[in-house]
Coordinates of C-alpha atoms in Angstrom, one line a residue:
M6 CA 14.7 -0.7 -9.7
A7 CA 16.0 1.1 -12.8
P8 CA 19.3 2.3 -13.8
F9 CA 19.7 5.8 -15.4
Q10 CA 22.7 7.3 -17.7
N11 CA 22.4 10.9 -18.6
K12 CA 19.3 11.1 -16.5
T13 CA 17.1 8.1 -17.1
I14 CA 14.9 6.8 -14.4
V15 CA 11.9 4.9 -13.7
L16 CA 9.2 5.3 -10.7
S17 CA 6.3 3.4 -9.4
L18 CA 3.6 6.0 -9.2
T19 CA 0.6 6.0 -7.0
V20 CA -1.7 8.8 -5.8
A21 CA -2.8 8.4 -2.3
V22 CA -5.0 11.2 -1.3
F23 CA -6.1 9.5 2.0
T24 CA -7.0 11.0 5.2
A25 CA -7.7 9.4 8.7
V26 CA -10.4 10.8 10.9
T27 CA -12.7 9.3 13.2
L28 CA -16.5 9.1 12.9
A29 CA -19.4 9.8 14.9
G30 CA -21.6 6.7 15.0
P31 CA -24.2 4.8 16.9
S32 CA -24.1 3.1 20.1
S33 CA -24.5 -0.7 20.5
N34 CA -26.3 -2.9 23.0
G35 CA -23.9 -5.7 22.7
G36 CA -22.7 -7.0 25.9
G37 CA -21.5 -10.3 27.5
S38 CA -17.8 -11.4 28.6
G39 CA -16.6 -12.9 25.6
C40 CA -13.8 -10.4 25.0
S41 CA -12.9 -10.3 28.8
D42 CA -10.2 -13.0 28.6
L43 CA -8.9 -10.9 25.6
A44 CA -8.8 -7.9 27.6
S45 CA -7.1 -9.3 30.4
R46 CA -3.9 -10.4 28.5
Q47 CA -3.2 -6.5 28.2
G48 CA -1.8 -7.1 24.6
A49 CA 0.8 -10.1 25.7
N50 CA 0.5 -13.9 25.2
I51 CA -2.6 -13.6 23.3
S52 CA -4.0 -17.0 22.0
Y53 CA -5.9 -17.6 19.1
T54 CA -8.9 -18.7 21.4
D55 CA -9.3 -15.6 23.1
V56 CA -9.4 -13.7 19.6
V57 CA -12.4 -16.3 18.5
K58 CA -14.3 -15.9 21.7
C59 CA -14.4 -12.6 21.5
F60 CA -15.0 -12.2 17.9
D61 CA -17.6 -14.9 18.0
S62 CA -19.4 -13.0 20.9
I63 CA -20.1 -9.9 18.9
P64 CA -23.8 -10.1 17.8
F65 CA -24.6 -9.4 14.2
N66 CA -25.7 -5.6 14.1
R67 CA -28.3 -5.6 11.4
E68 CA -28.7 -1.9 11.3
A69 CA -25.2 -1.3 10.9
A70 CA -24.7 -3.8 8.4
K71 CA -27.5 -2.3 6.3
T72 CA -25.7 1.2 6.8
T73 CA -22.5 -0.2 5.6
L74 CA -23.7 -2.1 2.8
E75 CA -25.4 0.9 1.5
S76 CA -22.5 3.1 1.8
V77 CA -20.0 0.7 0.1
T78 CA -22.3 0.0 -2.7
R79 CA -23.1 3.9 -3.3
L80 CA -19.4 4.7 -3.2
F81 CA -18.4 1.9 -5.7
N82 CA -21.2 2.3 -7.9
D83 CA -21.4 5.9 -8.6
Y84 CA -17.8 7.2 -7.6
Y85 CA -15.6 4.1 -8.4
I86 CA -14.0 5.0 -11.6
S87 CA -12.9 1.5 -12.6
R88 CA -16.3 -0.2 -11.9
D89 CA -16.9 -0.7 -15.6
A90 CA -13.1 -1.4 -16.6
A91 CA -13.1 -4.2 -13.6
M92 CA -16.3 -6.0 -15.1
T93 CA -14.6 -6.1 -18.8
P94 CA -10.8 -6.2 -18.0
F95 CA -8.2 -6.2 -20.8
L96 CA -5.7 -8.3 -18.9
V97 CA -3.0 -10.2 -20.5
K98 CA 0.3 -11.2 -19.1
P99 CA 1.7 -10.1 -16.8
L100 CA -1.7 -9.0 -15.5
E101 CA -4.1 -11.6 -14.6
G102 CA -7.5 -11.9 -13.1
D103 CA -11.3 -12.5 -13.9
P104 CA -13.9 -9.8 -14.4
V105 CA -15.1 -8.2 -11.1
D106 CA -18.8 -7.1 -11.0
I107 CA -18.3 -5.3 -7.4
V108 CA -21.9 -4.1 -7.2
A109 CA -23.0 -7.6 -8.0
K110 CA -20.9 -8.9 -5.4
F111 CA -22.4 -6.2 -2.9
K112 CA -26.0 -7.4 -4.1
M113 CA -25.1 -11.0 -3.3
I114 CA -23.9 -10.1 0.3
G115 CA -27.3 -8.2 0.7
R116 CA -29.1 -11.3 -0.2
T117 CA -27.4 -13.6 2.4
R118 CA -28.8 -14.0 5.5
Y119 CA -26.1 -13.5 8.0
T120 CA -25.7 -14.4 11.8
S121 CA -22.1 -13.7 12.2
D122 CA -21.4 -9.9 12.1
R123 CA -17.5 -11.0 11.5
K124 CA -18.5 -12.9 8.5
F125 CA -20.5 -9.9 7.1
H126 CA -17.7 -7.5 7.4
T127 CA -15.1 -10.0 6.1
D128 CA -17.2 -10.6 3.1
I129 CA -17.1 -7.0 2.1
H130 CA -13.4 -6.6 2.6
Q131 CA -12.6 -9.5 0.4
A132 CA -15.2 -8.6 -2.0
I133 CA -13.4 -5.1 -2.3
E134 CA -10.1 -7.0 -2.3
S135 CA -10.7 -8.9 -5.2
L136 CA -10.5 -6.1 -7.4
H137 CA -6.9 -6.1 -7.0
D138 CA -6.6 -2.5 -6.7
G139 CA -4.4 -0.8 -4.3
H140 CA -6.7 2.1 -3.6
A141 CA -9.9 0.0 -3.0
I142 CA -9.7 -0.8 0.5
Y143 CA -12.3 -2.0 3.4
F144 CA -10.5 -2.5 6.7
P145 CA -12.8 -2.7 9.7
Y146 CA -10.9 -2.1 12.9
C147 CA -13.5 -4.4 14.8
Y148 CA -12.2 -7.4 13.2
M149 CA -8.5 -6.0 12.1
A150 CA -7.7 -4.9 15.6
Y151 CA -5.1 -7.6 15.9
E152 CA -2.0 -8.7 13.8
Y153 CA -1.2 -12.1 13.4
G154 CA 2.3 -13.4 12.8
Q155 CA 4.5 -16.4 12.1
P156 CA 7.8 -16.9 13.5
L157 CA 9.1 -18.3 9.9
S158 CA 9.0 -15.8 6.9
L159 CA 10.0 -17.0 3.5
Y160 CA 11.3 -16.0 0.4
A161 CA 11.8 -17.9 -3.3
P162 CA 15.4 -17.7 -4.6
V163 CA 16.7 -19.2 -7.5
I164 CA 19.7 -21.6 -7.0
N165 CA 21.3 -23.1 -9.9
G166 CA 18.6 -22.4 -12.3
K167 CA 15.9 -23.5 -10.1
Q168 CA 13.5 -21.5 -7.9
V169 CA 12.7 -22.9 -4.4
L170 CA 10.9 -21.7 -1.3
K171 CA 13.2 -21.5 1.5
V172 CA 13.1 -19.7 5.2
Y173 CA 13.9 -16.3 5.2
Q174 CA 14.1 -15.6 8.8
D175 CA 13.4 -17.6 11.7
D176 CA 12.2 -15.3 14.7
K177 CA 12.5 -17.9 17.3
R178 CA 16.2 -18.2 16.4
R179 CA 16.2 -22.1 15.8
G180 CA 18.6 -22.2 13.1
Y181 CA 16.0 -22.8 10.3
E182 CA 17.4 -19.9 7.9
D183 CA 17.8 -21.2 4.3
C184 CA 16.0 -24.7 4.9
T185 CA 13.8 -25.5 2.1
V186 CA 10.2 -25.4 2.6
R187 CA 8.6 -28.6 1.0
K188 CA 5.1 -28.3 2.6
I189 CA 2.8 -26.4 4.7
D190 CA -0.2 -28.0 6.1
G191 CA 0.4 -30.9 4.3
K192 CA 0.4 -29.3 0.9
S193 CA 2.8 -28.0 -1.6
A194 CA 4.6 -25.1 0.2
M195 CA 4.7 -22.9 -3.1
T196 CA 1.1 -23.8 -3.7
Q197 CA 0.0 -22.5 -0.4
V198 CA 2.2 -19.2 -0.8
K199 CA 0.6 -18.3 -4.2
K200 CA -2.9 -19.0 -2.9
R201 CA -2.1 -16.4 -0.1
A202 CA -0.8 -14.0 -2.8
D203 CA -3.9 -14.4 -5.2
V204 CA -6.1 -12.8 -2.5
L205 CA -3.8 -9.8 -1.9
F206 CA -5.3 -6.5 -3.2
N207 CA -2.1 -4.4 -4.1
S208 CA -1.8 -5.5 -7.9
K209 CA -3.4 -7.1 -10.9
D210 CA 0.1 -8.8 -11.5
P211 CA 0.1 -12.5 -9.6
N212 CA 4.1 -12.3 -9.4
V213 CA 3.9 -8.5 -7.6
R214 CA 1.5 -10.0 -5.3
L215 CA 4.0 -13.0 -4.9
N216 CA 6.7 -10.3 -4.1
E217 CA 4.3 -8.8 -1.5
A218 CA 3.6 -12.3 0.2
L219 CA 7.4 -13.1 0.5
A220 CA 9.9 -11.6 2.7
S221 CA 12.1 -8.8 1.6
I222 CA 14.2 -5.9 2.9
T223 CA 13.0 -2.4 2.9
Y224 CA 14.7 0.9 4.1
N225 CA 13.9 1.9 7.8
P226 CA 14.9 5.7 8.2
Q227 CA 14.5 5.4 12.0
L228 CA 17.3 2.5 12.1
G229 CA 19.1 4.0 8.8
A230 CA 19.3 0.7 7.6
F231 CA 17.5 -1.9 5.4
V232 CA 15.3 -4.3 7.6
V233 CA 13.6 -7.6 7.1
S234 CA 9.9 -7.0 6.1
P235 CA 8.1 -10.6 6.6
G236 CA 5.8 -10.4 4.0
S237 CA 1.9 -11.0 3.7
F238 CA 2.2 -14.7 4.2
A239 CA 3.8 -14.5 7.6
T240 CA 1.6 -11.8 8.5
R241 CA -2.2 -11.4 8.6
E242 CA -4.6 -8.7 9.3
L243 CA -7.8 -11.0 9.1
L244 CA -8.3 -14.0 11.6
P245 CA -6.2 -16.9 10.1
D246 CA -8.5 -20.0 9.4
N247 CA -6.4 -22.3 12.0
P248 CA -4.5 -21.5 15.2
S249 CA -1.3 -22.5 13.8
M250 CA 0.7 -23.6 10.7
R251 CA 2.6 -26.7 10.0
Y252 CA 5.7 -26.9 7.8
E253 CA 7.8 -29.5 6.2
L254 CA 11.4 -28.5 6.1
Q255 CA 14.6 -30.1 4.5
C256 CA 17.8 -28.5 6.0
S257 CA 21.0 -29.1 5.1
H258 CA 22.1 -30.0 8.7
S259 CA 19.4 -32.9 8.8
K260 CA 19.1 -36.0 6.4
R261 CA 15.5 -36.4 7.5
P262 CA 12.5 -33.9 6.9
I263 CA 12.0 -31.5 10.1
F264 CA 8.4 -31.0 10.8
V265 CA 7.6 -27.8 12.6
E266 CA 4.2 -26.3 14.0
D267 CA 4.2 -22.8 14.9
E268 CA 1.0 -20.8 16.6
W269 CA 0.1 -17.5 15.3
V270 CA 1.7 -14.8 17.5
I271 CA -1.2 -12.1 18.1
R272 CA -0.5 -8.5 19.2
P273 CA -2.7 -5.8 19.0
Q274 CA -2.6 -3.1 16.4
L275 CA -3.3 -0.6 19.1
P276 CA -3.5 -0.4 22.7
W277 CA -7.3 -0.9 22.6
N278 CA -9.1 0.0 25.8
F279 CA -12.0 -2.5 26.5
T280 CA -12.8 -4.8 29.3
D281 CA -15.6 -7.0 28.1
T282 CA -17.5 -7.4 24.7
A283 CA -19.9 -4.3 25.4
S284 CA -16.8 -2.0 25.6
Y285 CA -15.0 -3.9 22.6
I286 CA -17.9 -3.0 20.5
K287 CA -17.9 0.6 22.0
N288 CA -14.4 1.5 21.7
V289 CA -12.9 -0.8 18.9
C290 CA -15.8 -1.4 16.6
L291 CA -18.1 1.5 16.6
S292 CA -17.2 4.9 15.1
Q293 CA -15.8 7.6 17.5
P294 CA -16.5 11.4 17.8
T295 CA -14.7 13.2 14.9
T296 CA -11.6 15.2 15.9
A297 CA -11.0 18.5 14.6
L298 CA -8.4 19.3 12.1
P299 CA -5.1 20.6 13.0
S300 CA -3.9 24.0 12.5
P301 CA -2.3 24.8 8.8
P302 CA 1.5 25.8 8.9
S303 CA 2.4 29.3 9.8
A304 CA 2.5 31.8 7.3
G305 CA 6.2 32.1 7.7
T306 CA 6.6 28.6 6.5
S307 CA 4.5 28.4 3.0
R308 CA 5.7 26.1 0.4
K309 CA 4.1 25.1 -3.0
R310 CA 3.9 21.7 -2.0
D311 CA 2.9 21.7 1.7
L312 CA 0.9 19.0 2.6
G313 CA -2.0 19.2 5.3
N314 CA -1.4 16.3 7.8
T315 CA -4.8 15.3 9.0
S316 CA -4.1 12.1 10.5
F317 CA -4.9 11.8 14.1
K318 CA -3.4 9.6 16.8
Q319 CA -5.7 6.5 16.5
H320 CA -5.7 6.4 12.5
A321 CA -2.3 7.4 12.2
T322 CA -0.7 4.5 14.2
F323 CA -3.0 1.9 12.4
S324 CA -1.5 2.1 9.2
A325 CA -4.5 0.3 7.3
L326 CA -3.4 1.9 4.0
N327 CA -0.3 0.3 4.3
K328 CA 0.0 -3.1 2.4
R329 CA -0.2 -5.0 5.5
A330 CA -2.0 -2.9 8.2
I331 CA 0.8 -3.1 10.7
V332 CA 1.4 -0.6 13.3
T333 CA 4.0 1.9 12.8
E334 CA 4.0 3.6 16.4
H335 CA 2.4 3.8 19.9
K336 CA 2.7 -0.2 20.1
P337 CA 1.1 -1.6 23.3
Q338 CA 3.3 -1.2 26.4
A339 CA 3.2 -5.1 26.8
A340 CA 4.0 -6.5 23.3
S341 CA 4.3 -10.3 23.0
P342 CA 8.2 -11.3 23.6
A343 CA 7.5 -14.4 21.2
L344 CA 7.6 -12.0 18.2
P345 CA 10.4 -9.7 18.8
S346 CA 11.2 -6.7 16.7
I347 CA 12.8 -7.6 13.5
P348 CA 16.6 -6.6 13.2
P349 CA 18.5 -4.7 10.8
S350 CA 19.6 -7.4 7.9
A351 CA 23.0 -8.4 8.2
P352 CA 25.6 -6.6 6.0
V353 CA 26.8 -9.7 3.9
Y354 CA 27.7 -7.9 1.1
P355 CA 28.6 -4.2 2.4
E356 CA 30.0 -2.8 -1.0
A357 CA 28.4 0.5 -1.0
I358 CA 29.4 3.9 0.8
K359 CA 26.3 5.5 2.4
I360 CA 26.3 9.2 1.4
G361 CA 23.4 10.7 3.1
A362 CA 19.9 10.3 4.1
G363 CA 16.8 12.4 4.0
N364 CA 13.2 12.3 4.9
C365 CA 12.3 10.0 2.2
T366 CA 15.7 9.4 0.2
V367 CA 18.9 7.7 0.9
F368 CA 22.0 8.0 -1.2
H369 CA 24.8 5.4 -1.6
Q370 CA 28.0 4.9 -3.9
L371 CA 29.2 1.6 -5.1
K372 CA 32.7 0.8 -3.9
D373 CA 33.8 -1.5 -6.6
R374 CA 32.1 0.8 -9.3
P375 CA 32.7 4.2 -8.1
S376 CA 31.2 5.7 -11.1
I377 CA 27.8 4.2 -10.2
G378 CA 25.4 6.0 -7.3
I379 CA 22.0 4.6 -6.0
L380 CA 19.4 6.8 -4.9
T381 CA 16.8 4.9 -3.0
L382 CA 13.3 6.5 -2.8
F383 CA 11.6 4.8 0.2
V384 CA 8.6 7.4 1.0
T385 CA 7.0 9.1 -1.8
T386 CA 6.1 12.5 0.3
L387 CA 8.6 14.9 -1.1
D388 CA 8.8 18.4 0.3
F389 CA 11.0 21.3 -0.7
A390 CA 13.5 20.5 1.7
E391 CA 13.8 17.1 0.6
V392 CA 14.4 18.2 -3.1
E393 CA 16.8 20.5 -1.8
F394 CA 18.6 17.6 0.1
M395 CA 18.3 15.6 -3.1
S396 CA 19.9 18.2 -5.1
Q397 CA 22.9 18.5 -2.6
S398 CA 23.4 14.7 -2.6
L399 CA 23.4 14.5 -6.4
E400 CA 26.0 17.2 -6.3
T401 CA 28.0 15.2 -3.9
L402 CA 27.9 12.4 -6.1
Y403 CA 28.8 14.1 -8.9
Q404 CA 32.0 15.5 -7.3
R405 CA 32.9 12.1 -6.0
G406 CA 32.9 11.2 -9.9
V407 CA 29.6 9.3 -10.3
T408 CA 28.0 9.5 -13.9
D409 CA 25.6 6.8 -13.7
I410 CA 22.8 6.3 -11.0
I411 CA 20.3 3.6 -10.0
I412 CA 17.0 4.8 -8.7
D413 CA 15.8 1.9 -6.1
V414 CA 11.8 1.9 -5.5
V415 CA 11.7 -1.9 -4.6
G416 CA 9.1 -2.2 -1.9
G417 CA 7.7 1.4 -2.4
N418 CA 4.3 2.2 -0.7
G419 CA 3.2 4.9 -3.2
G420 CA 2.5 8.4 -2.3
Y421 CA 1.8 11.8 -3.8
A422 CA 1.4 12.5 -7.4
N423 CA 3.3 15.7 -7.1
V424 CA 6.4 13.4 -6.1
A425 CA 6.8 12.3 -9.9
S426 CA 6.8 15.9 -11.1
D427 CA 8.9 17.5 -8.5
F428 CA 11.5 14.5 -8.6
V429 CA 11.7 14.4 -12.3
Q430 CA 11.9 18.1 -12.6
L431 CA 15.2 17.8 -10.5
L432 CA 16.7 15.4 -12.7
F433 CA 15.1 16.5 -16.1
P434 CA 14.8 20.4 -15.9
T435 CA 12.1 21.4 -18.5
T436 CA 10.3 24.8 -19.1
D437 CA 7.0 23.2 -19.3
P438 CA 5.1 21.5 -16.2
L439 CA 5.7 17.7 -16.2
D440 CA 2.2 17.0 -14.8
K441 CA 0.8 17.3 -18.0
I442 CA 1.5 13.8 -19.6
I443 CA -1.5 11.3 -18.9
P444 CA -5.0 11.9 -19.2
V445 CA -7.0 11.0 -15.8
R446 CA -10.6 10.2 -15.8
F447 CA -13.1 11.0 -13.3
R448 CA -16.6 9.8 -12.6
S449 CA -18.9 12.8 -12.6
T450 CA -22.6 12.6 -11.0
P451 CA -24.8 15.6 -10.2
A452 CA -23.8 15.7 -7.0
I453 CA -20.1 15.9 -7.8
Q454 CA -21.2 18.6 -10.5
Q455 CA -22.8 20.7 -7.5
L456 CA -20.1 20.0 -5.3
S457 CA -17.6 21.1 -7.6
A458 CA -19.3 24.3 -8.2
K459 CA -19.6 25.2 -4.5
V460 CA -15.8 24.2 -3.8
F461 CA -14.0 25.8 -7.1
N462 CA -11.4 27.9 -6.0
S463 CA -11.9 27.3 -2.3
T464 CA -9.8 27.8 0.8
D465 CA -8.9 25.3 3.3
G466 CA -7.2 27.2 5.9
G467 CA -3.8 27.0 4.3
W468 CA -3.3 23.8 3.3
S469 CA -3.1 24.3 -0.3
R470 CA -1.1 27.2 -0.5
L471 CA -0.2 28.2 -4.1
G472 CA -2.5 25.4 -5.6
N473 CA -1.3 22.3 -3.9
M474 CA -4.1 20.1 -5.7
L475 CA -3.1 17.5 -3.1
S476 CA -4.5 19.1 0.0
I477 CA -7.1 16.8 1.4
A478 CA -9.0 19.8 3.1
G479 CA -11.2 22.4 1.7
G480 CA -12.4 21.5 -2.0
A481 CA -9.7 19.1 -2.1
F482 CA -9.6 17.0 -5.6
Y483 CA -13.0 18.4 -6.5
D484 CA -11.7 22.0 -6.7
S485 CA -10.7 22.3 -10.2
S486 CA -8.6 25.5 -9.7
R487 CA -6.0 23.1 -8.5
F488 CA -5.8 21.2 -11.8
W489 CA -4.3 21.9 -15.2
D490 CA -6.3 22.7 -18.1
M491 CA -4.7 21.0 -21.3
D492 CA -7.0 22.3 -23.7
N493 CA -6.3 25.8 -22.6
S494 CA -2.7 25.4 -21.0
R495 CA -3.6 27.2 -17.9
M496 CA -5.1 26.3 -14.7
Y497 CA -8.9 25.5 -14.9
S498 CA -11.0 29.0 -14.5
D499 CA -14.3 27.1 -13.6
N500 CA -15.6 23.6 -12.6
S501 CA -15.8 22.4 -16.1
L502 CA -13.5 19.6 -15.1
F503 CA -16.2 17.9 -13.2
T504 CA -19.4 18.7 -15.6
D505 CA -18.9 15.6 -17.2
T506 CA -16.7 12.3 -17.8
V507 CA -13.6 14.1 -18.4
T508 CA -9.8 13.8 -18.7
Q509 CA -7.2 15.5 -16.6
T510 CA -3.5 15.1 -16.8
L511 CA -0.7 13.9 -14.4
F512 CA 2.8 12.5 -14.9
L513 CA 4.2 9.0 -15.8
L514 CA 7.7 9.0 -16.3
T515 CA 8.8 5.7 -17.4
H516 CA 7.4 6.0 -20.9
Q517 CA 8.1 9.7 -21.5
F518 CA 11.9 9.2 -21.1
G519 CA 12.4 5.8 -22.4
V520 CA 13.8 4.2 -19.3
K521 CA 14.9 0.9 -19.0
S522 CA 13.5 -0.7 -16.1
Y523 CA 14.7 -3.9 -14.2
G524 CA 12.2 -6.2 -12.0
V525 CA 13.2 -8.4 -9.4
G526 CA 11.6 -11.4 -8.0
G527 CA 8.3 -12.9 -8.9
T528 CA 8.2 -16.2 -10.5
K529 CA 11.4 -17.6 -12.6
G530 CA 10.8 -16.8 -16.3
E531 CA 7.6 -14.8 -16.1
A532 CA 7.3 -11.1 -16.8
L533 CA 7.0 -8.8 -13.6
S534 CA 5.3 -5.2 -13.5
K535 CA 7.2 -2.4 -12.9
Y536 CA 4.6 -0.9 -10.7
Q537 CA 3.8 -2.1 -6.9
Y538 CA 0.5 -0.6 -7.6
V539 CA -0.5 1.8 -10.6
A540 CA -1.0 5.5 -9.9
G541 CA -4.5 6.6 -9.4
A542 CA -6.6 9.1 -7.4
G543 CA -8.0 7.5 -4.3
T544 CA -10.1 8.8 -1.3
M545 CA -11.3 7.6 1.8
L546 CA -15.1 7.9 2.5
E547 CA -14.3 10.3 5.3
T548 CA -12.3 12.6 3.0
F549 CA -15.0 12.4 0.3
N550 CA -17.8 13.2 3.1
G551 CA -15.6 16.1 4.6
I552 CA -15.3 18.0 1.3
F553 CA -19.3 17.8 1.2
A554 CA -19.5 19.1 4.8
F555 CA -16.8 21.8 3.7
A556 CA -19.2 23.0 1.2
N557 CA -22.4 22.9 3.3
M558 CA -24.0 20.0 1.5
T559 CA -25.1 16.7 2.6
S560 CA -23.0 13.9 1.1
P561 CA -24.5 11.3 -1.0
I562 CA -22.9 8.5 1.1
K563 CA -23.6 8.1 4.4
D564 CA -20.7 7.5 7.4
L565 CA -20.0 4.2 8.3
P566 CA -21.3 2.9 11.9
Y567 CA -18.0 0.9 12.1
Q568 CA -14.7 2.4 12.4
G569 CA -11.7 1.5 9.9
V570 CA -10.8 2.3 6.4
L571 CA -13.3 2.6 3.3
A572 CA -11.4 3.8 0.3
A573 CA -11.7 3.8 -3.5
T574 CA -10.2 5.2 -6.5
I575 CA -11.9 8.2 -8.1
G576 CA -9.5 9.0 -10.9
E577 CA -7.7 6.5 -13.4
L578 CA -5.0 7.2 -15.2
I579 CA -4.6 6.5 -19.2
A580 CA -1.4 6.2 -20.8
P581 CA -0.8 8.5 -23.8
G582 CA -2.0 7.0 -27.2
S583 CA -4.0 4.6 -25.3
S584 CA -7.9 4.3 -24.4
V585 CA -7.2 1.6 -21.6
P586 CA -7.1 2.6 -18.0
L587 CA -3.4 2.0 -17.1
E588 CA -4.5 -0.2 -14.3
F589 CA -5.6 -2.7 -16.9
D590 CA -3.0 -1.8 -19.8
P591 CA -0.9 -4.8 -20.0
A592 CA 1.4 -3.1 -22.5
K593 CA 2.5 -0.5 -20.1
H594 CA 3.6 -2.7 -17.2
P595 CA 6.2 -5.4 -18.0
T596 CA 9.9 -4.1 -16.9
D597 CA 12.4 -4.2 -19.6
F598 CA 14.6 -6.4 -17.7
R599 CA 14.2 -9.2 -15.2
L600 CA 16.5 -10.3 -12.3
D601 CA 15.7 -13.2 -9.8
F602 CA 16.3 -13.2 -6.0
D603 CA 19.1 -15.2 -4.6
P604 CA 20.4 -16.2 -1.2
V605 CA 22.7 -13.2 -1.3
N606 CA 20.8 -10.3 -3.1
A607 CA 17.7 -11.1 -1.1
R608 CA 19.6 -10.2 1.9
S609 CA 21.8 -7.5 0.5
R610 CA 20.7 -4.2 -1.6
E611 CA 24.2 -3.8 -2.2
A612 CA 24.6 -7.2 -3.9
L613 CA 21.2 -6.5 -6.0
W614 CA 22.5 -2.8 -7.0
T615 CA 25.9 -4.4 -8.2
Q616 CA 23.7 -6.9 -10.2
V617 CA 21.8 -4.1 -11.7
A618 CA 24.9 -2.3 -12.4
K619 CA 26.7 -5.1 -14.2
A620 CA 23.3 -5.5 -16.3
A621 CA 23.2 -2.0 -17.4
W622 CA 26.5 -0.9 -17.6
R623 CA 28.8 -3.7 -18.8

């Protein structure tokens, strides 16, 4: 979150050039009735035993494992731009982590004698997760088909100068809200939460990961309100180690500790269609036939920043590129009643006037300080209509006497790089392109050099009209005609961008305009990064292979035999004047100011805005 006066702003940037398609894959000879009990539940009242029985009935697929390991190794050895940096990290506070030789981890997996198919795929997932790179992902649907939730979500407010772990929300409505959580499964509660936070992939900052593990509120455009997000401690995408979690609570209404044991509430990520183990393997695990790309926008609706939507029904609803891999739509018809829909947060501090909401921004004005407006950016995929809405809303704020604005990006999930340029151009009009600030490095190989030559200045059926480099069809990010040539101050006229390890430029606003940023949460007294996860150019394997298919070339990486998400960072940003990738550059991470969550501002965005306003404009 960052205040601005006379147009100062901070954004957390990411590039997520991911697509979602299904794959053609081999058949399986798996059989048996191990998944029949799970199938009979029809998405409701699923027990932990049902899932375990199903997963354990899936035989280890040696050939699928071999192909999977070959593909992930090739992607991360030859094309993962941060491979070398991850082995020799420059990490100091607020960043933290040991060197990770991801290829060595894959070799170790290859030397392991597996009998459990789930164990094999889980090990690959956890190896990639250890990079703490928000664009490096392996989510096999076979073993991430279900979401596991705890009725208690937790947060860590600071009260009277001391940070404590408390219950944020009790979905069973037993009145445990704001009870202190002393122990979880017999161990220190905070230790257990931080242990979970340590394995989250979204940041190299442990306090950013702590925020991710705990409950918070995020803006829901469908409801038009801030709603509770339970956090990654209370929600899991992998099968938990135990069927339940035991809490020791200290509540104000009881002198004695209260012991609560809650089973995991389990629900499918999608309404999967299967009846037994064989059909589970066929329909959930193995790759499915590819779906054709949708038609491009009609000629009459051409915009410079039109983005091709190549997300298809199944993959679009299973949002594995989200932080918690939670279904966003098309939920099962018979969802478990034990985990009800999360209601909007209570307006415990209704001190802001809502001015208007667009597709990815919402505007407010503080009542007690009407000179201060708030722009909340909750989805970073701006289009021209949204830019026009923002311009009109800013004008409305100006007409209402607003002179200072807070840009709220708390809990943002990243998005497209052009958001930074378009968004900042609106607030900081310049005569030169704004996406010429930060170098971006790509890893080049002979295959990429040949590919970039074949797709240079390519057509993609309308998705990249007027040079939208973010279109993921056609030559996509390997078509250098979509990039700016810094040396010659023009768009690239050939594929020289990819003929060596080179630099390319994008935009990072924070350091360009000297913004003062405010970080919220984390551990009291410790620095906190301003980034949810750092900007980079990421791609899914399906997208990568699709570009080779577009060029009538054979991809150097095989498709995955199991359906799911495999993604890696292919371009890393370098801050001006630095040789260290931004992902590993501690000097560019810390916020200028820190705020703690408390029992009020953790539940009310208005209270948080007011605190930022008082700190920024006394």
